[in-house]
PDB file of C-alpha atoms in Angstrom:
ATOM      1  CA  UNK A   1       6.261 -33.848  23.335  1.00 84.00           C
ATOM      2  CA  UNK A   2       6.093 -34.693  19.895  1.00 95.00           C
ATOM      3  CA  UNK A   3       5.484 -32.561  16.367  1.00 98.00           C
ATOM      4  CA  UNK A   4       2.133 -34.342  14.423  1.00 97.00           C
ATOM      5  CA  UNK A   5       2.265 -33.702  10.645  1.00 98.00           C
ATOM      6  CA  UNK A   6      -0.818 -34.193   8.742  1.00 98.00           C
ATOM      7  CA  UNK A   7      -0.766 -33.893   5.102  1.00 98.00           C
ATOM      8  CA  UNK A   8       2.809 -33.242   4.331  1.00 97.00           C
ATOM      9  CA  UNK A   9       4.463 -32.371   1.480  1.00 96.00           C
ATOM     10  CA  UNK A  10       7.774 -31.322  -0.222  1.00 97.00           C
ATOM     11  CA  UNK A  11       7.036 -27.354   0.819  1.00 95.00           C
ATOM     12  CA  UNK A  12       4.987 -27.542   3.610  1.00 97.00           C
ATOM     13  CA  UNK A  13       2.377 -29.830   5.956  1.00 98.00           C
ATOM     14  CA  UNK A  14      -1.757 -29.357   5.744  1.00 98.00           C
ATOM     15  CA  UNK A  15      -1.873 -28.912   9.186  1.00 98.00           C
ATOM     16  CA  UNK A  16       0.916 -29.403  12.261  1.00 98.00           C
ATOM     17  CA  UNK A  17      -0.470 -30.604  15.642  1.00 98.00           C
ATOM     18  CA  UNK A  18       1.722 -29.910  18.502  1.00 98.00           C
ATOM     19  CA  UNK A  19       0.720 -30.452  22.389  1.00 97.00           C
ATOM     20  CA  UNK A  20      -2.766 -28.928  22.129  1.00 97.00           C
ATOM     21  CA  UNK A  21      -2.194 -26.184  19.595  1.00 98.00           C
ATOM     22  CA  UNK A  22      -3.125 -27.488  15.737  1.00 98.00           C
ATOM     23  CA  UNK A  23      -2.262 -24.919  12.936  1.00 98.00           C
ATOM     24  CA  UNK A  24      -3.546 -25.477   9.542  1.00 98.00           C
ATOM     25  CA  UNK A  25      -1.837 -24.180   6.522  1.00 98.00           C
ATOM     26  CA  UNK A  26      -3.327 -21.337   4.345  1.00 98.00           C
ATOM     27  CA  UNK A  27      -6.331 -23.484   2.418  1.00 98.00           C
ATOM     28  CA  UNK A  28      -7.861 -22.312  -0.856  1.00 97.00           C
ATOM     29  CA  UNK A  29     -10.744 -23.425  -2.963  1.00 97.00           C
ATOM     30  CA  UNK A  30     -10.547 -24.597  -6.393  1.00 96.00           C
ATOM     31  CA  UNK A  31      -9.191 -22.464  -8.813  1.00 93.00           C
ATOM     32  CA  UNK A  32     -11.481 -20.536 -11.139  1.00 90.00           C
ATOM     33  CA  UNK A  33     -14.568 -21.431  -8.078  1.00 95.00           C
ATOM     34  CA  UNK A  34     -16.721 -17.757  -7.692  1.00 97.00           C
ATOM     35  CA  UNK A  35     -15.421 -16.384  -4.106  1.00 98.00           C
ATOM     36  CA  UNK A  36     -18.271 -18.271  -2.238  1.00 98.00           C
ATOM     37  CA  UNK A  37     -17.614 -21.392  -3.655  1.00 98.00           C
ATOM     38  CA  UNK A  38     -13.731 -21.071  -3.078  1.00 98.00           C
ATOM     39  CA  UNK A  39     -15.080 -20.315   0.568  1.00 98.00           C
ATOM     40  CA  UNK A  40     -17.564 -23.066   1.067  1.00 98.00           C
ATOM     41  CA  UNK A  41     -14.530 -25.675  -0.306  1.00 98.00           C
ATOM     42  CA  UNK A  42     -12.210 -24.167   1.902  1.00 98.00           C
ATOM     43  CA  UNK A  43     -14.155 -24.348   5.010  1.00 98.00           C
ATOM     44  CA  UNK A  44     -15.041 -28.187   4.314  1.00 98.00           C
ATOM     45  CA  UNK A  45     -11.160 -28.625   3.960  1.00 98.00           C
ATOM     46  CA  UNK A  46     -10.544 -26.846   7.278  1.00 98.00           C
ATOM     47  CA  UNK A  47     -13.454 -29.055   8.894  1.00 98.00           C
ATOM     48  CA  UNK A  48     -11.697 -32.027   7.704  1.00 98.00           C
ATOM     49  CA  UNK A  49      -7.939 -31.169   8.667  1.00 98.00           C
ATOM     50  CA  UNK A  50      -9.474 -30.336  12.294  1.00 98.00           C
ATOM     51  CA  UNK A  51     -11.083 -33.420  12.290  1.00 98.00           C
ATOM     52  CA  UNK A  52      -7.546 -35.361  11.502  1.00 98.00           C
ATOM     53  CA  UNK A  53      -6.304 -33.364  14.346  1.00 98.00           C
ATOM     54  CA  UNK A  54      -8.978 -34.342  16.501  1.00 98.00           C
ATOM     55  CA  UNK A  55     -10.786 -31.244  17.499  1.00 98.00           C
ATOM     56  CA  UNK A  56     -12.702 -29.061  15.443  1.00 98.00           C
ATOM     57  CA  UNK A  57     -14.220 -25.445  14.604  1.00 98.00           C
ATOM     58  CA  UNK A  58     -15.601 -24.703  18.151  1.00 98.00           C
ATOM     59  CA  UNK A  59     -12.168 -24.695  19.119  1.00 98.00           C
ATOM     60  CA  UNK A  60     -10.602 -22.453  16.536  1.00 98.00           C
ATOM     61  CA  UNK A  61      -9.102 -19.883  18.171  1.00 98.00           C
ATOM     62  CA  UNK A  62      -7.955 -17.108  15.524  1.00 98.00           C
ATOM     63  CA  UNK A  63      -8.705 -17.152  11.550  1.00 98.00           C
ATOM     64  CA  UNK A  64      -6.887 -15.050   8.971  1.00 98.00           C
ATOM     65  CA  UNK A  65      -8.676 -14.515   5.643  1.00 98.00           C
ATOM     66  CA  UNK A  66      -7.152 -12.780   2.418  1.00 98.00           C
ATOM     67  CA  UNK A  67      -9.067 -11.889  -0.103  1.00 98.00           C
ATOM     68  CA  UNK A  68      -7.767 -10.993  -3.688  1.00 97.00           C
ATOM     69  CA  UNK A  69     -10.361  -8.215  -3.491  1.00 97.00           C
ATOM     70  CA  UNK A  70     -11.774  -6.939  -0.394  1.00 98.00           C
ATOM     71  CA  UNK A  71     -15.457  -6.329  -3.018  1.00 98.00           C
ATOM     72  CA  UNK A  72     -15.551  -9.907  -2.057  1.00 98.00           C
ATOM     73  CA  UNK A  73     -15.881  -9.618   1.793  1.00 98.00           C
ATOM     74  CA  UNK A  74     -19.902  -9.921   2.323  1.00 98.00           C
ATOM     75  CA  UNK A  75     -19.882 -13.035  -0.501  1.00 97.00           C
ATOM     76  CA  UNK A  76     -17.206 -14.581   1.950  1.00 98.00           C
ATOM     77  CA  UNK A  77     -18.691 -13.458   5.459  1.00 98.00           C
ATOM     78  CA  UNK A  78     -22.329 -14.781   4.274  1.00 98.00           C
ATOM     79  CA  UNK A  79     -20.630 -18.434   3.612  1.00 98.00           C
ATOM     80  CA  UNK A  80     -17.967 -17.793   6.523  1.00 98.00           C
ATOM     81  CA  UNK A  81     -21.142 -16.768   9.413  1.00 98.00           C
ATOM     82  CA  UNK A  82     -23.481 -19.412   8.114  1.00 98.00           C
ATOM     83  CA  UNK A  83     -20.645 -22.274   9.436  1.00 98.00           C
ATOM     84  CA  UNK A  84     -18.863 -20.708  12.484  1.00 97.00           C
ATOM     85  CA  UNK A  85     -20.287 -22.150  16.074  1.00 97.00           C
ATOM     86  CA  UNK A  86     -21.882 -19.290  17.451  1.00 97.00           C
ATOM     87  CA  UNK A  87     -21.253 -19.676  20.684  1.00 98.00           C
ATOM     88  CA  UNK A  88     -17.377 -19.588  19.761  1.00 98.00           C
ATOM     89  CA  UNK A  89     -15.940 -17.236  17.483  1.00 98.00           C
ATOM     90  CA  UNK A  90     -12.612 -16.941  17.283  1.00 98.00           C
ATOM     91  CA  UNK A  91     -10.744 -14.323  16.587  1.00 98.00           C
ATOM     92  CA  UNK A  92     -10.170 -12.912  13.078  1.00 98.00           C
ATOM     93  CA  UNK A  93      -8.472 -10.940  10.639  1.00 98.00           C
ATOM     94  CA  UNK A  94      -9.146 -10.227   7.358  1.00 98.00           C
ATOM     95  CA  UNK A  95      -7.768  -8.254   4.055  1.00 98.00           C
ATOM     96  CA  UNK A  96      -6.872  -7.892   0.734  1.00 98.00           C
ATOM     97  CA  UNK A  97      -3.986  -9.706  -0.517  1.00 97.00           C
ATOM     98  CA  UNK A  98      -2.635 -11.191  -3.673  1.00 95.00           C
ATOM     99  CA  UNK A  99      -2.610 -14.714  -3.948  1.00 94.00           C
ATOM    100  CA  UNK A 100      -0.498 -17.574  -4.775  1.00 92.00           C
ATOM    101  CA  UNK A 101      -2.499 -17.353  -8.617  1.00 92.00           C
ATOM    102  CA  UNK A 102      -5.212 -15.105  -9.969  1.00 94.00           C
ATOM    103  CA  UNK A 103      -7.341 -17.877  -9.735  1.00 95.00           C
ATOM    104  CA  UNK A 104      -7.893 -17.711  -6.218  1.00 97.00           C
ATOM    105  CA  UNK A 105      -9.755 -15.533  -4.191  1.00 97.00           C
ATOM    106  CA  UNK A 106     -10.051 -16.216  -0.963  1.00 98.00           C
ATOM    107  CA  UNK A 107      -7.515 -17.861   1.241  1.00 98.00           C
ATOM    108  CA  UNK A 108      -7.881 -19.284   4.890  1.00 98.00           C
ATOM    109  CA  UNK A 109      -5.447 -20.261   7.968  1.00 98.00           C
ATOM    110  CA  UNK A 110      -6.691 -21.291  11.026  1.00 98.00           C
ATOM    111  CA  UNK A 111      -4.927 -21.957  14.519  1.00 98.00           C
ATOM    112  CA  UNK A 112      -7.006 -24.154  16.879  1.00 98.00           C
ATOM    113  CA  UNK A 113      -6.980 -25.717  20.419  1.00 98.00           C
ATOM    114  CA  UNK A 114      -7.388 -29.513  20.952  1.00 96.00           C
ATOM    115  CA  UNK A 115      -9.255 -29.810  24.302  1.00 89.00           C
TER     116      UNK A 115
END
């Protein structure tokens, strides 16, 4: 069985596809974006990388979200509820974190299935 990098880089891959498991690296918005707008880009980057991997949100299977400031968890969940598939949450953590730069705040990682 073979390891699938998509995306990679000097420090670390986008997302790494292996048998039918695909795990995306933590994605963030674009620095100095309000919280909802970091979300929104963030979730079209995840749609994207899941798309490369050839599956897609109604097969995510757990989501951890950090937020610089856990004030900012009904901004995020309004953006984050509005795009999951309904009839497939996954499972999820969330919390307060700091992040790689102030200018970020709100950071996703996603594991999926590919079915």
């Amino acid at each position: 069985m073979s390891i699938q990098r998509i995306k990679p880089g000097p420090r670390m891959s986008q997302a790494v596809v292996f048998g039918n498991m695909v795990y995306l690296a933590g994605q963030v918005g674009n620095a100095g974006e309000n919280p909802a707008d970091q979300t929104k880009t963030i979730l079209a980057n995840i749609d994207a990388l899941l798309a490369e991997a050839g599956t897609s949100k109604s097969n995510v299977l757990k989501a951890e979200i950090w937020l610089s400031d856990m004030a900012y968890f009904a901004e995020m969940n309004e953006i984050w509820d509005a795009w999951i598939d309904p009839a497939n949450p996954p499972a999820r953590a969330c919390g307060e974190s700091k992040l790689a730069t102030a200018d970020f705040d709100v950071e996703i990682m996603i594991t999926a299935a590919k079915l």
